[in-house]
CSV table of C-alpha atoms in Angstrom, one decimal:
chain,number,residue,atom,x,y,z
A,87,MET,CA,18.8,-4.3,1.2
A,88,HIS,CA,18.2,-8.1,0.3
A,89,ILE,CA,19.9,-10.2,2.8
A,90,ILE,CA,19.8,-14.0,3.6
A,91,GLY,CA,20.1,-15.0,7.2
A,92,LEU,CA,21.3,-18.3,8.3
A,93,MET,CA,20.8,-19.8,11.7
A,94,SER,CA,21.8,-23.2,12.9
A,95,GLY,CA,20.5,-23.9,16.5
A,96,THR,CA,21.5,-26.2,19.1
A,97,SER,CA,18.6,-28.6,18.4
A,98,LEU,CA,20.4,-29.8,15.3
A,99,ASP,CA,16.9,-29.5,13.2
A,100,GLY,CA,19.0,-28.2,10.2
A,101,LEU,CA,20.1,-24.8,8.6
A,102,ASP,CA,17.3,-22.1,8.6
A,103,ILE,CA,17.6,-19.9,5.5
A,104,ALA,CA,15.7,-16.6,5.5
A,105,TYR,CA,15.8,-14.3,2.5
A,106,CYS,CA,14.6,-11.0,3.7
A,107,GLN,CA,14.2,-7.5,2.3
A,108,ILE,CA,15.2,-5.5,5.5
A,109,ASP,CA,16.1,-2.3,7.1
A,110,GLU,CA,15.6,-0.8,10.4
A,111,ALA,CA,11.9,0.3,9.5
A,112,GLY,CA,11.1,-3.5,9.4
A,113,PHE,CA,11.3,-6.5,7.0
A,114,ASN,CA,9.7,-8.4,4.4
A,115,LEU,CA,10.3,-12.2,4.3
A,116,LEU,CA,10.6,-13.1,0.7
A,117,ALA,CA,11.2,-16.8,1.2
A,118,ALA,CA,12.5,-19.3,3.6
A,119,GLU,CA,13.6,-23.1,3.9
A,120,THR,CA,15.0,-25.3,6.4
A,121,TYR,CA,17.5,-27.9,5.2
A,122,PRO,CA,18.0,-30.8,7.4
A,123,PHE,CA,21.4,-31.6,8.2
A,124,PRO,CA,22.8,-35.1,6.7
A,125,ARG,CA,23.0,-37.7,9.5
A,126,GLU,CA,26.7,-37.6,9.3
A,127,TRP,CA,26.7,-33.8,10.2
A,128,VAL,CA,24.3,-34.4,13.2
A,129,ARG,CA,27.0,-36.9,14.6
A,130,ILE,CA,29.7,-34.5,14.1
A,131,LEU,CA,28.1,-31.6,15.5
A,132,SER,CA,26.7,-33.3,18.6
A,133,SER,CA,30.2,-34.4,19.5
A,134,LEU,CA,32.6,-31.9,18.3
A,135,GLU,CA,33.5,-30.2,21.7
A,136,LYS,CA,35.3,-33.6,22.3
A,137,ALA,CA,37.1,-33.8,19.1
A,138,SER,CA,40.8,-33.0,18.4
A,139,ALA,CA,41.9,-29.5,17.4
A,140,TYR,CA,42.5,-30.9,13.7
A,141,GLU,CA,38.9,-32.3,13.5
A,142,TYR,CA,37.4,-29.0,14.8
A,143,ALA,CA,39.3,-26.8,12.4
A,144,LEU,CA,38.2,-29.1,9.5
A,145,ALA,CA,34.7,-29.0,10.6
A,146,HIS,CA,34.7,-25.4,10.7
A,147,VAL,CA,35.9,-25.2,6.9
A,148,LYS,CA,33.7,-28.0,5.9
A,149,LEU,CA,30.5,-26.6,7.4
A,150,GLY,CA,31.2,-23.3,5.7
A,151,HIS,CA,31.2,-24.9,2.4
A,152,LEU,CA,28.0,-26.8,3.3
A,153,PHE,CA,26.3,-23.7,4.0
A,154,GLY,CA,27.5,-22.0,0.9
A,155,ARG,CA,26.2,-25.0,-1.1
A,156,LEU,CA,22.8,-24.8,0.7
A,157,VAL,CA,22.6,-21.1,0.1
A,158,ASN,CA,23.1,-21.7,-3.7
A,159,ARG,CA,20.5,-24.4,-3.7
A,160,PHE,CA,18.2,-21.9,-2.0
A,161,ARG,CA,18.9,-19.1,-4.5
A,162,ASN,CA,18.2,-21.5,-7.2
A,163,GLU,CA,14.7,-22.5,-5.8
A,164,HIS,CA,14.0,-18.7,-4.7
A,165,PRO,CA,15.9,-16.3,-7.5
A,166,GLY,CA,16.3,-12.7,-6.5
A,167,PRO,CA,18.8,-10.0,-5.8
A,168,CYS,CA,21.1,-10.5,-2.6
A,169,ASP,CA,23.4,-8.0,-1.2
A,170,ALA,CA,24.9,-10.1,1.4
A,171,ILE,CA,24.6,-13.4,3.7
A,172,ALA,CA,24.4,-13.0,7.6
A,173,SER,CA,25.3,-16.3,9.3
A,174,HIS,CA,25.0,-17.2,13.0
A,175,GLY,CA,27.2,-20.4,12.5
A,176,HIS,CA,26.8,-23.4,14.7
A,177,THR,CA,27.8,-22.8,18.6
A,178,ILE,CA,30.2,-25.5,19.7
A,179,PHE,CA,31.8,-23.7,22.9
A,180,HIS,CA,30.1,-20.9,24.8
A,181,GLN,CA,32.0,-20.2,28.0
A,182,PRO,CA,31.9,-16.2,28.3
A,183,ASN,CA,33.5,-16.5,31.8
A,184,LEU,CA,36.7,-17.6,30.0
A,185,ALA,CA,36.2,-15.1,27.2
A,186,LEU,CA,35.5,-18.0,25.0
A,187,THR,CA,32.7,-18.3,22.3
A,188,ALA,CA,32.9,-20.4,19.2
A,189,GLN,CA,30.7,-20.6,16.2
A,190,ILE,CA,31.8,-22.9,13.3
A,191,GLY,CA,30.9,-22.5,9.7
A,192,ASP,CA,33.8,-20.4,8.0
A,193,GLY,CA,32.4,-17.3,6.7
A,194,ASN,CA,35.3,-17.3,4.0
A,195,ALA,CA,34.0,-20.7,2.7
A,196,ILE,CA,30.4,-19.4,2.4
A,197,ALA,CA,31.7,-16.5,0.6
A,198,ALA,CA,33.8,-18.6,-1.7
A,199,GLU,CA,30.8,-20.9,-2.6
A,200,THR,CA,28.2,-18.1,-3.1
A,201,GLY,CA,30.2,-15.1,-4.5
A,202,LEU,CA,28.5,-13.0,-1.9
A,203,PRO,CA,29.7,-11.0,1.1
A,204,VAL,CA,29.4,-12.9,4.3
A,205,VAL,CA,28.8,-11.3,7.8
A,206,TYR,CA,29.8,-13.9,10.5
A,207,ASN,CA,31.3,-14.6,14.0
A,208,PHE,CA,28.7,-12.2,15.6
A,209,ARG,CA,29.4,-13.0,19.1
A,210,ALA,CA,33.1,-12.6,19.6
A,211,LEU,CA,33.6,-8.8,19.7
A,212,ASP,CA,31.1,-8.7,22.5
A,213,VAL,CA,32.8,-11.6,24.5
A,214,ALA,CA,36.0,-9.7,24.1
A,215,LEU,CA,34.3,-6.6,25.6
A,216,THR,CA,33.7,-8.8,28.6
A,217,GLY,CA,30.0,-9.5,27.5
A,218,GLN,CA,28.2,-12.7,27.3
A,219,GLY,CA,27.9,-12.7,23.6
A,220,ALA,CA,24.3,-13.8,24.1
A,221,PRO,CA,21.6,-13.6,23.6
A,222,LEU,CA,22.1,-11.5,20.3
A,223,VAL,CA,18.5,-11.5,19.2
A,224,PRO,CA,17.0,-8.9,21.5
A,225,ILE,CA,18.0,-5.9,19.4
A,226,GLY,CA,16.1,-7.5,16.6
A,227,ASP,CA,13.2,-8.1,19.1
A,228,GLN,CA,13.1,-4.4,19.9
A,229,ILE,CA,13.4,-3.2,16.3
A,230,LEU,CA,11.1,-5.8,14.5
A,231,PHE,CA,8.9,-6.9,17.2
A,232,GLY,CA,8.6,-4.0,19.5
A,233,ASP,CA,4.7,-4.1,19.6
A,234,TYR,CA,5.0,-6.8,22.2
A,235,ASP,CA,6.1,-6.4,25.9
A,236,ALA,CA,8.4,-9.4,25.7
A,237,CYS,CA,9.6,-11.8,23.2
A,238,LEU,CA,10.2,-15.5,24.3
A,239,ASN,CA,12.0,-18.0,22.1
A,240,LEU,CA,11.7,-21.7,22.7
A,241,GLY,CA,14.7,-23.3,20.9
A,242,GLY,CA,17.2,-25.5,22.3
A,243,PHE,CA,17.2,-23.1,25.4
A,244,SER,CA,14.4,-20.8,26.1
A,245,ASN,CA,15.4,-17.2,26.2
A,246,ILE,CA,13.5,-14.0,26.7
A,247,SER,CA,13.7,-10.4,26.1
A,248,TYR,CA,11.8,-7.3,27.3
A,249,ASN,CA,12.2,-3.6,28.4
A,250,ASN,CA,13.0,-3.1,32.2
A,251,ASP,CA,11.3,-0.5,34.4
A,252,ASN,CA,14.1,2.1,32.8
A,253,GLN,CA,12.9,1.1,29.3
A,254,THR,CA,16.2,-0.6,28.7
A,255,ARG,CA,16.2,-3.8,26.8
A,256,VAL,CA,17.3,-6.8,29.0
A,257,ALA,CA,17.4,-10.4,28.0
A,258,PHE,CA,18.8,-13.7,29.1
A,259,ASP,CA,18.6,-17.6,28.7
A,260,VAL,CA,15.9,-19.0,31.0
A,261,CYS,CA,16.5,-22.6,31.0
A,262,PRO,CA,17.0,-25.6,28.8
A,263,CYS,CA,14.1,-26.3,26.6
A,264,ASN,CA,14.0,-28.3,23.3
A,265,MET,CA,17.5,-29.6,24.0
A,266,ALA,CA,16.0,-31.3,27.0
A,267,LEU,CA,12.7,-32.2,25.6
A,268,ASN,CA,14.1,-33.9,22.5
A,269,HIS,CA,16.7,-35.9,24.5
A,270,VAL,CA,13.8,-37.6,26.3
A,271,ALA,CA,12.0,-37.9,23.1
A,272,ARG,CA,14.7,-40.0,21.6
A,273,LEU,CA,14.5,-42.5,24.4
A,274,VAL,CA,11.1,-43.5,22.8
A,275,ASN,CA,12.6,-43.3,19.2
A,276,LYS,CA,11.0,-40.0,18.5
A,277,GLU,CA,12.7,-36.8,17.2
A,278,TYR,CA,10.5,-34.6,19.4
A,279,ASP,CA,7.4,-34.6,21.5
A,280,SER,CA,4.7,-33.5,18.8
A,281,GLY,CA,2.3,-31.3,20.3
A,282,GLY,CA,3.4,-32.3,23.9
A,283,ALA,CA,1.5,-35.8,23.8
A,284,ILE,CA,4.3,-37.5,25.5
A,285,ALA,CA,4.4,-34.9,28.4
A,286,ARG,CA,0.5,-34.9,28.8
A,287,SER,CA,0.4,-38.6,29.3
A,288,GLY,CA,2.9,-38.5,32.3
A,289,HIS,CA,3.1,-37.3,35.7
A,290,ILE,CA,5.3,-34.9,37.7
A,291,ASP,CA,8.1,-36.4,39.5
A,292,THR,CA,8.5,-34.0,42.4
A,293,ALA,CA,11.9,-34.8,43.6
A,294,LEU,CA,13.4,-34.3,40.0
A,295,LEU,CA,11.4,-31.1,39.7
A,296,SER,CA,12.6,-29.7,43.0
A,297,ALA,CA,16.4,-30.6,42.0
A,298,LEU,CA,16.0,-28.8,38.5
A,299,ASP,CA,14.4,-25.8,40.0
A,300,ALA,CA,17.4,-25.7,42.6
A,301,LEU,CA,20.1,-25.3,40.0
A,302,PRO,CA,22.3,-22.4,40.9
A,303,TYR,CA,22.0,-20.9,37.5
A,304,TYR,CA,18.6,-19.6,38.3
A,305,ARG,CA,19.6,-17.5,41.0
A,306,LEU,CA,22.5,-15.7,39.1
A,307,PRO,CA,22.0,-11.9,38.6
A,308,LEU,CA,21.9,-10.6,34.9
A,309,PRO,CA,23.3,-10.8,32.4
A,310,LYS,CA,23.8,-14.5,32.0
A,311,SER,CA,23.5,-17.1,29.4
A,312,LEU,CA,23.6,-21.0,28.9
A,313,GLY,CA,25.6,-23.2,26.7
A,314,LYS,CA,25.6,-26.9,25.8
A,315,GLU,CA,28.5,-27.5,28.0
A,316,TRP,CA,26.4,-26.5,31.1
A,317,PHE,CA,23.4,-28.4,29.8
A,318,VAL,CA,25.8,-31.7,29.6
A,319,SER,CA,27.5,-31.1,33.0
A,320,HIS,CA,24.8,-29.7,35.2
A,321,PHE,CA,21.4,-30.3,33.9
A,322,LEU,CA,21.5,-33.6,32.2
A,323,PRO,CA,23.2,-35.6,35.0
A,324,LEU,CA,20.2,-34.8,37.1
A,325,PHE,CA,18.0,-37.5,35.2
A,326,SER,CA,20.0,-39.2,32.5
A,327,ASN,CA,20.6,-42.2,34.7
A,328,SER,CA,17.3,-42.3,36.5
A,329,ASP,CA,14.6,-44.9,36.3
A,330,ILE,CA,11.9,-42.3,35.7
A,331,THR,CA,9.7,-43.3,32.8
A,332,PRO,CA,10.0,-41.2,29.7
A,333,PRO,CA,6.5,-39.9,30.0
A,334,ASN,CA,7.1,-38.7,33.5
A,335,LEU,CA,10.6,-37.3,32.6
A,336,MET,CA,8.7,-35.1,29.9
A,337,ARG,CA,6.0,-34.0,32.1
A,338,THR,CA,8.5,-32.9,34.7
A,339,LEU,CA,10.6,-31.1,32.3
A,340,VAL,CA,7.6,-29.2,30.8
A,341,GLU,CA,6.6,-28.1,34.3
A,342,HIS,CA,10.2,-26.9,35.2
A,343,ILE,CA,10.4,-25.1,32.0
A,344,ALA,CA,7.2,-23.5,32.5
A,345,HIS,CA,7.8,-22.8,36.0
A,346,GLN,CA,11.1,-21.0,35.1
A,347,ILE,CA,9.6,-18.8,32.3
A,348,SER,CA,6.7,-17.7,34.4
A,349,GLY,CA,9.1,-16.6,37.1
A,350,SER,CA,11.0,-14.6,34.5
A,351,VAL,CA,7.8,-12.9,33.4
A,352,LYS,CA,6.0,-12.0,36.6
A,353,GLY,CA,6.6,-8.7,38.2
A,354,HIS,CA,8.0,-6.9,35.2
A,355,GLY,CA,4.6,-5.6,33.8
A,356,ILE,CA,4.6,-7.9,30.8
A,357,GLY,CA,1.1,-7.9,29.4
A,358,THR,CA,1.8,-9.3,26.0
A,359,MET,CA,4.3,-11.6,24.8
A,360,LEU,CA,5.4,-13.3,21.4
A,361,ILE,CA,6.5,-16.9,21.4
A,362,THR,CA,8.6,-18.3,18.8
A,363,GLY,CA,10.9,-21.1,18.0
A,364,GLY,CA,10.1,-24.8,17.8
A,365,GLY,CA,8.7,-25.1,21.1
A,366,ALA,CA,5.8,-22.6,20.2
A,367,LYS,CA,4.3,-25.8,18.5
A,368,ASN,CA,4.5,-27.8,21.6
A,369,ARG,CA,0.8,-27.0,22.8
A,370,TYR,CA,1.0,-28.7,26.0
A,371,LEU,CA,4.1,-26.5,26.9
A,372,ILE,CA,2.3,-23.5,25.8
A,373,ALA,CA,-0.8,-24.1,27.8
A,374,ARG,CA,1.3,-24.9,31.0
A,375,ILE,CA,3.1,-21.4,30.5
A,376,GLN,CA,-0.2,-19.7,30.0
A,377,ALA,CA,-1.7,-21.3,33.0
A,378,MET,CA,1.1,-20.0,35.2
A,379,ILE,CA,0.8,-16.3,33.7
A,380,PRO,CA,-2.9,-16.0,33.1
A,381,SER,CA,-2.7,-12.2,33.0
A,382,CYS,CA,-0.4,-12.3,29.9
A,383,LYS,CA,-1.8,-12.6,26.4
A,384,ILE,CA,0.4,-15.0,24.6
A,385,THR,CA,0.6,-14.7,20.7
A,386,ILE,CA,1.9,-17.5,18.7
A,387,PRO,CA,2.6,-16.2,15.2
A,388,SER,CA,2.4,-17.7,11.7
A,389,ASP,CA,4.7,-20.8,11.3
A,390,GLU,CA,7.0,-18.6,9.1
A,391,ILE,CA,7.8,-16.5,12.2
A,392,ILE,CA,7.9,-19.4,14.4
A,393,ASN,CA,10.5,-21.2,12.4
A,394,TYR,CA,12.5,-18.3,11.0
A,395,LYS,CA,12.4,-15.5,13.3
A,396,GLU,CA,16.1,-15.8,14.6
A,397,ALA,CA,17.2,-16.3,10.8
A,398,ILE,CA,15.3,-12.9,10.1
A,399,ILE,CA,16.8,-11.4,12.9
A,400,PHE,CA,20.4,-12.4,11.8
A,401,ALA,CA,19.6,-10.8,8.4
A,402,LEU,CA,19.0,-7.6,10.6
A,403,LEU,CA,22.1,-7.8,12.4
A,404,GLY,CA,24.1,-8.2,9.1
A,405,TYR,CA,22.4,-5.2,7.8
A,406,LEU,CA,23.5,-3.3,10.9
A,407,ARG,CA,27.0,-4.6,10.6
A,408,LEU,CA,27.3,-3.7,7.0
A,409,ASN,CA,26.0,-0.1,7.7
A,410,ASN,CA,28.3,0.3,10.8
A,411,LYS,CA,25.5,0.4,13.4
A,412,ASN,CA,25.6,-1.1,16.8
A,413,ASN,CA,24.1,-4.7,16.6
A,414,CYS,CA,24.6,-5.8,20.2
A,415,LEU,CA,23.2,-4.3,23.3
A,416,SER,CA,25.3,-4.1,26.4
A,417,SER,CA,22.3,-4.0,28.5
A,418,VAL,CA,21.6,-7.5,27.3
A,419,THR,CA,25.3,-9.0,27.3
A,420,GLY,CA,27.0,-6.9,30.2
A,421,ALA,CA,29.8,-5.7,27.7
A,422,HIS,CA,31.6,-2.5,28.4
A,423,HIS,CA,29.4,-0.7,25.8
A,424,ASP,CA,27.0,-1.4,22.8
A,425,ASN,CA,28.9,-2.7,19.8
A,426,CYS,CA,28.8,-3.5,16.2
A,427,GLY,CA,30.1,-7.2,15.9
A,428,GLY,CA,30.5,-9.6,12.9
A,429,ASP,CA,33.5,-10.3,10.7
A,430,ILE,CA,33.0,-9.7,6.9
A,431,ALA,CA,34.2,-12.2,4.4
A,432,GLY,CA,34.4,-12.3,0.6
A,433,ILE,CA,33.7,-9.5,-1.8
A,434,SER,CA,34.0,-6.0,-0.3
A,435,TYR,CA,30.7,-4.3,0.4
A,436,ILE,CA,30.5,-0.7,-0.7
A,437,ASN,CA,27.7,1.4,1.2
A,438,GLN,CA,26.1,3.2,-1.8
């Protein structure tokens, strides 16, 4: 099948679009682009959790139309057959302990703009089954990137997946990553810490590092996942009003991230690890991770895989949903059982 995968992450970099020929045997990435969000949408998405119900509902519909228009632009630039779109949406609320997860970007609006079937709202069924609804990517790690012992994604949050001693796939959010690093970068009028240069120039604040490492989340059993609400209420207050300089803040955060990741890897027989996400381009962060787990061979793939792995995997999740096959693992999320999540909008899909 030819499927377009859409991914909008917590870092607000923009909409990632991956055009794939895909099935359970593998994938061929035919084209990919990232379309930055207009400044107004960055503002809306960064504060929507505090908006009124009306503003939230309106943003849900309007973002869907924006996604649809961007897909049309992408298809004009990269023409070819397409069977469906698979859209992650943009997460606003994620509180699985309250059976709540919400990703905006209405699939019906995307379908209306593009004339294509759209699979969306992937997380809701798993949360209804008392799962975390996250992470969803591990089934794709297992199917498409199974040659590696573990897959680590360094996005807004860092998350990891691997097979445990029983050869069952497990995965979880490790800790904040780019969401925290980009917050500090903005203090010095930069969008991000290119190559880790700011962190490299700073020094570790041991008191802050100890406070970060002591956060209760890190001692919770699996399954577990993080959301922006937790970042704002538990992580950010530890340093948002401090007098620590931005380079020292950045250096301390890098050390914290590397420490939490290394602790998640050690003791699980992980000899090879694929690292993707925007943080894979932070050379200093990668060096600190490697220094803490020297026996693990780290692979940084091509820029296309770094940038678009999650969009590619959502194309796979859409393929699985359209073929009525499980696309969410209960071993990862803690749901009652594996499930096939995602609503389908637009033109009916007929399985030939």
